[in-house]
Short mmCIF file of C-alpha atoms and ligand atoms in Angstrom, two decimals:
data_model
loop_
_atom_site.label_atom_id
_atom_site.label_comp_id
_atom_site.label_asym_id
_atom_site.label_seq_id
_atom_site.Cartn_x
_atom_site.Cartn_y
_atom_site.Cartn_z
CA UNK A 1 -37.90 -2.32 -0.25
CA UNK A 2 -38.77 -0.22 2.61
CA UNK A 3 -41.20 2.60 2.32
CA UNK A 4 -41.06 4.38 5.68
CA UNK A 5 -38.85 7.16 4.26
CA UNK A 6 -40.55 10.40 2.99
CA UNK A 7 -41.26 10.06 -0.70
CA UNK A 8 -38.50 11.85 -2.56
CA UNK A 9 -36.27 12.36 0.56
CA UNK A 10 -32.57 12.00 0.39
CA UNK A 11 -32.82 9.02 2.83
CA UNK A 12 -35.45 7.26 0.69
CA UNK A 13 -33.54 7.85 -2.48
CA UNK A 14 -30.33 6.90 -1.09
CA UNK A 15 -31.66 3.62 0.34
CA UNK A 16 -33.22 2.89 -3.11
CA UNK A 17 -30.12 3.63 -5.07
CA UNK A 18 -26.77 3.49 -3.30
CA UNK A 19 -24.73 0.40 -2.11
CA UNK A 20 -22.63 1.71 0.79
CA UNK A 21 -19.09 0.65 1.85
CA UNK A 22 -18.86 -1.42 5.12
CA UNK A 23 -22.59 -0.94 5.86
CA UNK A 24 -25.19 -3.63 6.77
CA UNK A 25 -27.70 -3.59 3.96
CA UNK A 26 -30.68 -4.42 6.03
CA UNK A 27 -29.91 -1.84 8.93
CA UNK A 28 -29.47 0.71 6.31
CA UNK A 29 -32.73 0.01 4.91
CA UNK A 30 -34.31 0.15 8.40
CA UNK A 31 -32.61 3.11 9.67
CA UNK A 32 -31.52 5.09 6.65
CA UNK A 33 -28.17 6.98 6.40
CA UNK A 34 -26.61 9.76 8.27
CA UNK A 35 -26.94 12.69 5.86
CA UNK A 36 -23.90 15.09 6.29
CA UNK A 37 -24.66 18.44 4.87
CA UNK A 38 -21.79 20.43 5.86
CA UNK A 39 -18.47 20.74 7.80
CA UNK A 40 -17.10 23.44 10.14
CA UNK A 41 -13.66 22.76 11.51
CA UNK A 42 -13.75 19.39 13.35
CA UNK A 43 -17.50 19.27 13.32
CA UNK A 44 -20.08 18.03 10.81
CA UNK A 45 -23.69 18.72 10.55
CA UNK A 46 -26.55 16.51 9.58
CA UNK A 47 -29.66 17.47 7.64
CA UNK A 48 -31.54 18.32 10.93
CA UNK A 49 -28.99 20.70 11.90
CA UNK A 50 -27.42 18.67 14.78
CA UNK A 51 -23.77 19.17 15.08
CA UNK A 52 -21.11 16.30 15.73
CA UNK A 53 -17.54 16.40 16.64
CA UNK A 54 -16.05 13.75 14.05
CA UNK A 55 -13.33 12.49 16.47
CA UNK A 56 -12.36 9.99 13.60
CA UNK A 57 -11.45 12.68 11.11
CA UNK A 58 -13.79 10.80 8.84
CA UNK A 59 -11.93 7.74 8.05
CA UNK A 60 -8.62 8.83 9.88
CA UNK A 61 -8.01 11.21 7.08
CA UNK A 62 -9.57 14.71 7.26
CA UNK A 63 -6.59 16.04 9.26
CA UNK A 64 -7.54 19.71 8.40
CA UNK A 65 -11.14 19.35 9.27
CA UNK A 66 -14.11 19.56 7.08
CA UNK A 67 -14.03 22.93 5.45
CA UNK A 68 -10.55 24.18 5.11
CA UNK A 69 -10.75 27.16 2.80
CA UNK A 70 -7.06 27.15 1.84
CA UNK A 71 -7.39 23.75 0.44
CA UNK A 72 -10.51 24.71 -1.41
CA UNK A 73 -8.81 27.76 -2.75
CA UNK A 74 -5.78 25.73 -3.72
CA UNK A 75 -7.99 23.37 -5.69
CA UNK A 76 -10.00 26.08 -7.30
CA UNK A 77 -6.61 27.80 -8.55
CA UNK A 78 -5.42 24.67 -9.97
CA UNK A 79 -8.68 23.93 -11.72
CA UNK A 80 -8.52 27.39 -13.27
CA UNK A 81 -4.98 26.70 -14.49
CA UNK A 82 -4.99 23.05 -15.63
CA UNK A 83 -7.94 21.03 -14.37
CA UNK A 84 -6.54 17.64 -15.63
CA UNK A 85 -3.50 16.15 -17.23
CA UNK A 86 -1.91 12.87 -16.83
CA UNK A 87 1.59 11.53 -16.10
CA UNK A 88 1.76 8.66 -18.67
CA UNK A 89 4.19 8.79 -21.61
CA UNK A 90 6.76 11.13 -20.14
CA UNK A 91 4.13 13.98 -19.47
CA UNK A 92 4.17 16.07 -16.22
CA UNK A 93 3.41 19.25 -14.81
CA UNK A 94 5.06 21.45 -12.16
CA UNK A 95 2.83 20.65 -9.14
CA UNK A 96 3.52 16.92 -9.50
CA UNK A 97 7.09 17.38 -9.64
CA UNK A 98 7.06 19.67 -6.59
CA UNK A 99 5.08 17.23 -4.71
CA UNK A 100 7.18 14.13 -5.82
CA UNK A 101 10.25 16.10 -4.66
CA UNK A 102 8.68 17.20 -1.30
CA UNK A 103 7.68 13.72 -0.34
CA UNK A 104 11.08 12.25 -0.92
CA UNK A 105 12.55 15.03 1.27
CA UNK A 106 9.95 14.60 4.04
CA UNK A 107 10.13 10.88 4.33
CA UNK A 108 13.95 10.72 4.04
CA UNK A 109 13.94 8.84 0.85
CA UNK A 110 16.01 11.24 -1.14
CA UNK A 111 17.76 9.35 -4.02
CA UNK A 112 14.55 7.33 -4.50
CA UNK A 113 11.26 8.07 -6.43
CA UNK A 114 7.65 8.92 -5.85
CA UNK A 115 4.84 7.28 -7.71
CA UNK A 116 1.49 8.64 -7.67
CA UNK A 117 -2.05 6.85 -7.43
CA UNK A 118 -5.45 7.70 -6.42
CA UNK A 119 -6.20 5.46 -3.44
CA UNK A 120 -4.43 3.63 -0.44
CA UNK A 121 -5.39 0.37 -1.89
CA UNK A 122 -3.72 1.18 -5.19
CA UNK A 123 -0.58 2.49 -3.49
CA UNK A 124 -0.28 -0.74 -1.54
CA UNK A 125 -0.83 -2.91 -4.58
CA UNK A 126 1.66 -0.74 -6.43
CA UNK A 127 4.28 -1.61 -3.71
CA UNK A 128 3.68 -5.44 -4.32
CA UNK A 129 4.12 -5.11 -8.03
CA UNK A 130 7.26 -3.16 -7.57
CA UNK A 131 8.60 -5.66 -5.15
CA UNK A 132 8.08 -8.32 -7.84
CA UNK A 133 10.01 -6.25 -10.35
CA UNK A 134 12.76 -5.73 -7.80
CA UNK A 135 13.30 -9.41 -7.25
CA UNK A 136 12.95 -10.46 -10.85
CA UNK A 137 15.69 -8.06 -11.83
CA UNK A 138 17.82 -9.54 -9.22
CA UNK A 139 17.46 -13.02 -10.63
CA UNK A 140 14.83 -14.27 -8.09
CA UNK A 141 11.58 -14.32 -9.99
CA UNK A 142 10.17 -16.87 -7.63
CA UNK A 143 10.08 -14.38 -4.78
CA UNK A 144 6.30 -13.45 -5.21
CA UNK A 145 4.46 -14.02 -1.75
CA UNK A 146 3.70 -11.37 0.58
CA UNK A 147 3.33 -11.57 4.25
CA UNK A 148 0.80 -9.32 6.09
CA UNK A 149 -0.32 -9.59 9.77
CA UNK A 150 -3.46 -10.84 11.49
CA UNK A 151 -5.82 -7.93 12.13
CA UNK A 152 -4.03 -5.83 9.42
CA UNK A 153 -6.16 -3.41 7.25
CA UNK A 154 -4.60 -2.50 3.71
CA UNK A 155 -7.51 -1.78 1.64
CA UNK A 156 -10.32 -3.31 -0.57
CA UNK A 157 -8.95 -4.16 -4.11
CA UNK A 158 -8.28 -7.95 -4.52
CA UNK A 159 -4.58 -8.01 -3.46
CA UNK A 160 -4.83 -5.13 -0.93
CA UNK A 161 -7.98 -7.13 0.73
CA UNK A 162 -5.98 -10.26 0.64
CA UNK A 163 -3.34 -8.52 2.67
CA UNK A 164 -5.99 -7.58 5.32
CA UNK A 165 -6.00 -9.90 8.33
CA UNK A 166 -9.71 -9.35 9.09
CA UNK A 167 -12.20 -12.02 8.35
CA UNK A 168 -14.92 -9.39 7.45
CA UNK A 169 -12.83 -8.45 4.44
CA UNK A 170 -12.39 -11.92 3.28
CA UNK A 171 -15.50 -13.94 3.97
CA UNK A 172 -17.75 -12.85 1.13
CA UNK A 173 -15.24 -12.96 -1.53
CA UNK A 174 -13.10 -16.23 -0.91
CA UNK A 175 -10.10 -14.21 -0.05
CA UNK A 176 -6.99 -14.03 0.59
CA UNK A 177 -5.88 -15.11 -2.91
CA UNK A 178 -3.07 -17.44 -3.13
CA UNK A 179 0.31 -16.03 -2.10
CA UNK A 180 -0.65 -13.68 0.52
CA UNK A 181 0.08 -15.01 3.93
CA UNK A 182 -0.38 -13.65 7.61
CA UNK A 183 1.72 -13.79 10.67
CA UNK A 184 0.85 -12.81 14.30
CA UNK A 185 -0.27 -9.45 15.31
CA UNK A 186 1.80 -7.54 17.62
CA UNK A 187 -0.84 -6.69 20.19
CA UNK A 188 0.88 -6.61 23.60
CA UNK A 189 -2.65 -6.36 25.47
CA UNK A 190 -4.37 -9.48 23.54
CA UNK A 191 -1.43 -11.51 22.54
CA UNK A 192 1.43 -11.29 25.15
CA UNK A 193 1.71 -14.55 27.30
CA UNK A 194 1.45 -14.48 31.02
CA UNK A 195 4.96 -13.69 32.37
CA UNK A 196 6.29 -12.59 28.97
CA UNK A 197 8.07 -9.31 28.94
CA UNK A 198 7.49 -7.04 25.90
CA UNK A 199 10.99 -7.90 24.64
CA UNK A 200 10.32 -11.69 24.72
CA UNK A 201 7.01 -10.89 23.02
CA UNK A 202 8.71 -9.05 20.22
CA UNK A 203 11.32 -11.91 19.84
CA UNK A 204 8.51 -14.48 19.73
CA UNK A 205 6.81 -12.53 16.87
CA UNK A 206 10.12 -12.50 14.97
CA UNK A 207 10.73 -16.08 15.56
CA UNK A 208 7.22 -16.88 14.26
CA UNK A 209 7.86 -14.82 11.04
CA UNK A 210 11.03 -16.70 10.60
CA UNK A 211 9.31 -19.95 10.94
CA UNK A 212 6.67 -18.98 8.32
CA UNK A 213 9.35 -17.86 5.88
CA UNK A 214 11.24 -21.17 6.16
CA UNK A 215 7.99 -23.11 6.08
CA UNK A 216 7.13 -21.32 2.78
CA UNK A 217 10.75 -21.27 1.46
CA UNK A 218 12.49 -17.90 1.60
CA UNK A 219 12.90 -18.03 -2.15
CA UNK A 220 9.07 -17.57 -2.54
CA UNK A 221 8.64 -14.55 -0.31
CA UNK A 222 8.92 -11.03 -1.87
CA UNK A 223 7.82 -8.77 0.82
CA UNK A 224 6.34 -8.11 4.35
CA UNK A 225 3.86 -5.34 4.66
CA UNK A 226 2.88 -3.49 7.95
CA UNK A 227 1.46 -0.33 9.35
CA UNK A 228 3.68 1.21 11.80
CA UNK A 229 0.84 1.37 14.23
CA UNK A 230 -2.35 -0.83 13.02
CA UNK A 231 -5.11 1.55 12.83
CA UNK A 232 -8.33 -0.40 11.71
CA UNK A 233 -7.40 -3.63 13.66
CA UNK A 234 -7.99 -1.76 16.95
CA UNK A 235 -4.79 0.87 17.19
CA UNK A 236 -2.21 -1.63 18.01
CA UNK A 237 1.07 -0.17 19.11
CA UNK A 238 3.81 -2.96 18.58
CA UNK A 239 6.34 -3.40 21.45
CA UNK A 240 9.36 -1.19 21.25
CA UNK A 241 12.01 -3.67 19.54
CA UNK A 242 9.35 -5.19 17.21
CA UNK A 243 10.30 -3.61 13.82
CA UNK A 244 13.94 -3.90 14.57
CA UNK A 245 13.69 -7.59 15.30
CA UNK A 246 11.39 -8.24 12.44
CA UNK A 247 13.63 -6.34 9.88
CA UNK A 248 16.67 -8.31 10.99
CA UNK A 249 14.66 -11.47 9.86
CA UNK A 250 13.53 -9.77 6.55
CA UNK A 251 17.18 -8.81 5.76
CA UNK A 252 18.38 -12.22 6.49
CA UNK A 253 16.00 -13.74 3.85
CA UNK A 254 16.21 -10.82 1.33
CA UNK A 255 12.54 -9.74 1.84
CA UNK A 256 11.41 -6.20 1.34
CA UNK A 257 9.78 -4.08 4.04
CA UNK A 258 6.67 -2.27 2.90
CA UNK A 259 5.36 0.60 5.14
CA UNK A 260 1.59 1.31 4.95
CA UNK A 261 1.70 4.97 6.23
CA UNK A 262 -1.84 5.80 4.87
CA UNK A 263 -3.16 6.42 8.40
CA UNK A 264 0.10 7.11 10.35
CA UNK A 265 1.63 9.46 7.81
CA UNK A 266 1.49 13.39 7.97
CA UNK A 267 1.77 13.84 11.87
CA UNK A 268 -0.97 11.52 13.03
CA UNK A 269 1.37 9.66 15.47
CA UNK A 270 3.21 12.59 16.68
CA UNK A 271 5.95 12.25 14.16
CA UNK A 272 5.89 13.17 10.53
CA UNK A 273 5.60 9.36 9.65
CA UNK A 274 4.77 6.43 11.86
CA UNK A 275 7.97 4.83 11.00
CA UNK A 276 9.78 7.33 13.19
CA UNK A 277 7.43 6.55 16.10
CA UNK A 278 7.98 2.81 16.04
CA UNK A 279 11.63 2.61 14.61
CA UNK A 280 10.69 1.19 11.27
CA UNK A 281 12.70 1.10 8.08
CA UNK A 282 10.71 0.42 4.98
CA UNK A 283 11.92 0.05 1.54
CA UNK A 284 8.87 1.57 0.15
CA UNK A 285 6.00 3.63 1.96
CA UNK A 286 2.42 4.00 0.84
CA UNK A 287 0.94 7.51 1.56
CA UNK A 288 -2.65 8.69 1.12
CA UNK A 289 -5.43 10.21 3.68
CA UNK A 290 -3.48 12.92 5.46
CA UNK A 291 -1.50 13.58 2.30
CA UNK A 292 -4.32 15.74 0.93
CA UNK A 293 -6.34 15.81 4.08
CA UNK A 294 -8.66 13.58 1.89
CA UNK A 295 -9.85 16.71 0.01
CA UNK A 296 -8.90 14.77 -3.14
CA UNK A 297 -8.42 11.11 -3.93
CA UNK A 298 -4.66 10.98 -4.12
CA UNK A 299 -2.10 8.41 -2.99
CA UNK A 300 1.76 7.92 -3.27
CA UNK A 301 4.34 5.34 -3.09
CA UNK A 302 7.82 6.61 -2.03
CA UNK A 303 10.44 4.09 -2.83
CA UNK A 304 14.12 3.76 -2.30
CA UNK A 305 16.60 4.14 -5.13
CA UNK A 306 17.19 0.37 -5.58
CA UNK A 307 13.51 -0.10 -6.41
CA UNK A 308 13.60 2.46 -9.08
CA UNK A 309 16.80 1.07 -10.44
CA UNK A 310 15.10 -2.30 -10.79
CA UNK A 311 12.28 -0.66 -12.76
CA UNK A 312 14.93 0.89 -15.06
CA UNK A 313 17.00 -2.34 -15.52
CA UNK A 314 13.73 -4.26 -16.36
CA UNK A 315 12.99 -1.91 -19.17
CA UNK A 316 16.40 -1.33 -20.47
CA UNK A 317 15.61 -2.92 -24.00
CA UNK A 318 12.99 0.09 -24.43
CA UNK A 319 9.92 -1.26 -22.72
CA UNK A 320 7.70 0.89 -20.45
CA UNK A 321 6.44 0.47 -16.97
CA UNK A 322 3.22 -1.43 -17.50
CA UNK A 323 1.40 0.34 -14.58
CA UNK A 324 -0.66 3.54 -14.11
CA UNK A 325 -3.87 5.15 -13.16
CA UNK A 326 -5.62 7.75 -15.19
CA UNK A 327 -5.55 10.08 -12.41
CA UNK A 328 -1.83 9.32 -11.17
CA UNK A 329 -0.54 12.74 -10.30
CA UNK A 330 -3.72 14.53 -11.05
CA UNK A 331 -2.94 18.24 -11.14
CA UNK A 332 -5.63 19.24 -8.59
CA UNK A 333 -4.70 16.40 -6.22
CA UNK A 334 -1.08 17.33 -6.03
CA UNK A 335 -1.92 21.16 -5.67
CA UNK A 336 -4.16 20.41 -2.71
CA UNK A 337 -1.46 17.89 -1.17
CA UNK A 338 1.15 20.66 -1.44
CA UNK A 339 -1.17 23.04 0.27
CA UNK A 340 -1.92 20.65 3.15
CA UNK A 341 1.66 19.86 3.60
CA UNK A 342 2.49 23.69 3.81
CA UNK A 343 -0.34 24.10 6.35
CA UNK A 344 1.17 21.14 8.47
CA UNK A 345 4.48 22.94 8.40
CA UNK A 346 3.09 26.23 9.31
CA UNK A 347 1.20 24.84 12.23
CA UNK A 348 4.06 22.75 13.36
CA UNK A 349 2.01 19.69 13.12
CA UNK A 350 4.43 17.30 15.11
CA UNK A 351 4.60 19.44 18.18
CA UNK A 352 0.85 20.20 18.08
CA UNK A 353 -0.16 16.52 17.67
CA UNK A 354 2.13 15.70 20.53
CA UNK A 355 0.61 18.23 22.77
CA UNK A 356 -3.01 17.43 21.99
CA UNK A 357 -2.40 13.69 21.98
CA UNK A 358 -0.91 14.09 25.41
CA UNK A 359 -3.99 16.01 26.64
CA UNK A 360 -6.40 13.50 25.25
CA UNK A 361 -4.46 10.54 26.60
CA UNK A 362 -4.43 12.19 29.98
CA UNK A 363 -8.20 12.45 29.83
CA UNK A 364 -8.64 8.78 28.85
CA UNK A 365 -6.13 7.60 31.44
CA UNK A 366 -8.35 9.61 34.05
CA UNK A 367 -11.50 7.90 32.62
CA UNK A 368 -9.79 4.40 32.97
CA UNK A 369 -9.84 5.24 36.72
CA UNK A 370 -13.42 5.95 36.66
CA UNK A 371 -14.77 3.16 34.51
CA UNK A 372 -13.88 -0.48 35.39
CA UNK A 373 -14.91 -1.42 31.90
CA UNK A 374 -11.80 0.12 30.51
CA UNK A 375 -9.23 -2.46 30.14
CA UNK A 376 -6.67 -0.78 28.04
CA UNK A 377 -5.84 2.63 26.79
CA UNK A 378 -3.31 2.96 23.98
CA UNK A 379 -2.04 4.66 20.91
CA UNK A 380 0.37 7.47 20.01
CA UNK A 381 -0.20 10.98 19.12
CA UNK A 382 -3.83 11.63 18.03
CA UNK A 383 -4.49 7.96 17.25
CA UNK A 384 -5.88 6.46 20.56
CA UNK A 385 -7.85 3.55 21.62
CA UNK A 386 -9.99 2.50 24.57
CA UNK A 387 -10.63 -1.19 24.72
CA UNK A 388 -13.59 -2.12 26.85
CA UNK A 389 -13.81 -5.40 28.67
CA UNK A 390 -16.31 -7.41 30.75
CA UNK A 391 -13.37 -8.04 33.39
CA UNK A 392 -10.46 -5.73 33.66
CA UNK A 393 -8.53 -8.12 35.80
CA UNK A 394 -8.77 -11.07 33.61
CA UNK A 395 -9.18 -9.04 30.38
CA UNK A 396 -12.27 -11.31 29.35
CA UNK A 397 -14.02 -9.42 26.60
CA UNK A 398 -17.83 -8.75 26.47
CA UNK A 399 -20.02 -11.53 24.99
CA UNK A 400 -20.15 -10.42 21.31
CA UNK A 401 -24.06 -10.73 21.47
CA UNK A 402 -24.02 -7.67 23.67
CA UNK A 403 -22.44 -5.60 20.88
CA UNK A 404 -20.71 -3.34 23.52
CA UNK A 405 -18.62 -1.53 20.96
CA UNK A 406 -21.55 -0.86 18.44
CA UNK A 407 -23.51 0.34 21.40
CA UNK A 408 -20.96 2.78 22.42
CA UNK A 409 -20.84 4.29 18.88
CA UNK A 410 -24.69 4.56 18.88
CA UNK A 411 -24.86 6.29 22.42
CA UNK A 412 -21.83 8.64 21.47
CA UNK A 413 -23.48 9.52 18.14
CA UNK A 414 -26.57 10.59 20.19
CA UNK A 415 -24.31 12.77 22.23
CA UNK A 416 -22.86 14.38 19.20
CA UNK A 417 -19.56 12.40 19.16
CA UNK A 418 -18.42 10.38 16.24
CA UNK A 419 -15.94 7.70 17.15
CA UNK A 420 -15.31 4.27 15.62
CA UNK A 421 -15.46 0.99 17.34
CA UNK A 422 -13.34 -1.87 16.13
CA UNK A 423 -14.62 -4.65 17.98
CA UNK A 424 -14.60 -3.48 21.50
CA UNK A 425 -11.86 -1.00 20.91
CA UNK A 426 -13.26 2.54 20.62
CA UNK A 427 -11.09 4.57 18.25
CA UNK A 428 -10.29 8.24 18.30
CA UNK A 429 -8.39 9.93 15.61
CA UNK A 430 -9.65 13.42 15.44
CA UNK A 431 -8.65 15.99 12.87
CA UNK A 432 -5.36 17.28 13.75
CA UNK A 433 -6.49 20.82 13.97
CA UNK A 434 -8.10 20.02 17.31
CA UNK A 435 -7.66 22.49 20.04
CA UNK A 436 -7.49 22.10 23.78
CA UNK A 437 -11.07 22.94 24.26
CA UNK A 438 -11.91 20.52 21.41
CA UNK A 439 -10.12 17.79 23.27
CA UNK A 440 -11.65 18.51 26.47
CA UNK A 441 -15.20 18.46 24.59
CA UNK A 442 -14.28 15.11 23.19
CA UNK A 443 -13.42 13.64 26.50
CA UNK A 444 -16.51 15.10 28.18
CA UNK A 445 -18.78 13.58 25.54
CA UNK A 446 -16.74 10.28 25.87
CA UNK A 447 -17.27 10.22 29.61
CA UNK A 448 -21.12 10.87 29.34
CA UNK A 449 -21.28 7.99 26.66
CA UNK A 450 -19.22 5.58 28.79
CA UNK A 451 -21.62 6.27 31.74
CA UNK A 452 -24.76 5.59 29.63
CA UNK A 453 -22.87 2.48 28.11
CA UNK A 454 -22.03 1.18 31.58
CA UNK A 455 -25.56 1.50 32.65
CA UNK A 456 -26.83 -0.15 29.28
CA UNK A 457 -24.43 -3.03 29.67
CA UNK A 458 -25.53 -3.68 33.38
CA UNK A 459 -29.18 -3.80 32.27
C1 PLP B 501 -3.82 1.64 6.80
C2 PLP B 501 -4.74 1.61 5.50
N1 PLP B 501 -4.23 1.20 4.36
C3 PLP B 501 -4.91 1.10 3.26
C4 PLP B 501 -6.35 1.63 3.28
C5 PLP B 501 -6.96 1.69 1.99
O1 PLP B 501 -7.03 3.13 1.59
P1 PLP B 501 -8.26 3.30 0.42
O2 PLP B 501 -9.54 3.13 1.12
O3 PLP B 501 -8.00 4.72 -0.17
O4 PLP B 501 -8.04 2.30 -0.83
C6 PLP B 501 -6.76 2.18 4.45
C7 PLP B 501 -8.11 2.58 4.51
O5 PLP B 501 -8.84 3.01 5.61
C8 PLP B 501 -6.05 2.14 5.62
O6 PLP B 501 -6.60 2.46 6.83
#
């Protein structure tokens, strides 16, 4: 164990005591953690008092910034009233009912039901289990497999991680488990063939999906899961007709469409939900992150009426749904979420994100004119990515040994800007409360950092 941290310092004690998510243990031992002490709007401060704009809203989640007092007050009020109760065995409380109803209305899933959980991974796994019930009740119990996409991120529990299409989520654990398959990633920048139009590309992706279904046997496939816009795989916006073509195939083979709206939901892409941005029509949707602006660990599944009917039919002899989390529908989580949604409505989130997103996109397009290392600028709303490349004309990526993306992250961090590289794609997903001047500041710090990165790479 390293000893170069001050005795009894938070850094030293942290390194000695905490295993961190998605962190290299050796690097953490060498460099120590970033100790975040407080938040102010879109900014966070470290223990030396240095301020950073967190242009990733933490993990694509703190849509209302880092110290929203209305959310704090809503939590406080609810703690004072009913600090915990569960939703097992016919129990409920009014805030959970209010949020269940509100989510059905917002997602256009009236006639369906809302189910509460506590993380995105749990919500995604809940959708898979509900898909199994749905097919079993309809006399198709062999429909069990789930198709996800390469480069997808759907969470860290065993089935959710199996749905990821990222090797770093699989390699230490021998994942994916059996029955979790992957089809092509709809990345126009990387996967379109020379001379292929977006339309032809989308058709090829749908054809590949159909081939996979036929190879495996349609009677073995329960569901297809996708984010409207893939966040963690590198902010990948599919071609315009992608979901229409994919859904035609799914319908043909009686396969459910599961929408992972955990990042895209609640305004992030310039619509209330990402499905509107990309023309997706899921049978179930997983919601988390922006739902409570991540001020409480809460997630939800919103499902169409037929899915609920299947659960009811399965249990018509008197059994109960064999699924649930202690904190499903936690009163404080639902109270915070109701307040977050109220704020989104008051600030007219969709218009605001569109305007701010357009401004940030404009800056990034301008930067693409200045920096030849920018190969692609993409995204929707306030979910934007810049892919940096060794050669813009041929799209040849940087030698991975150069660690171009992580180098940008380190430089940006020195400049007080927290972004997130996904390979060589630099991601930006700031809190949705950003103002015009915040956007300009993000762009300025990004420009400074790109200048320094270009110099470092040339050296
Ligand atoms: C698209 C997507 N789905 C699912 C998850 C998993 O959510 P959680 O970490 O709350 O389990 C994430 C987390 O980043 C995500 O980005």
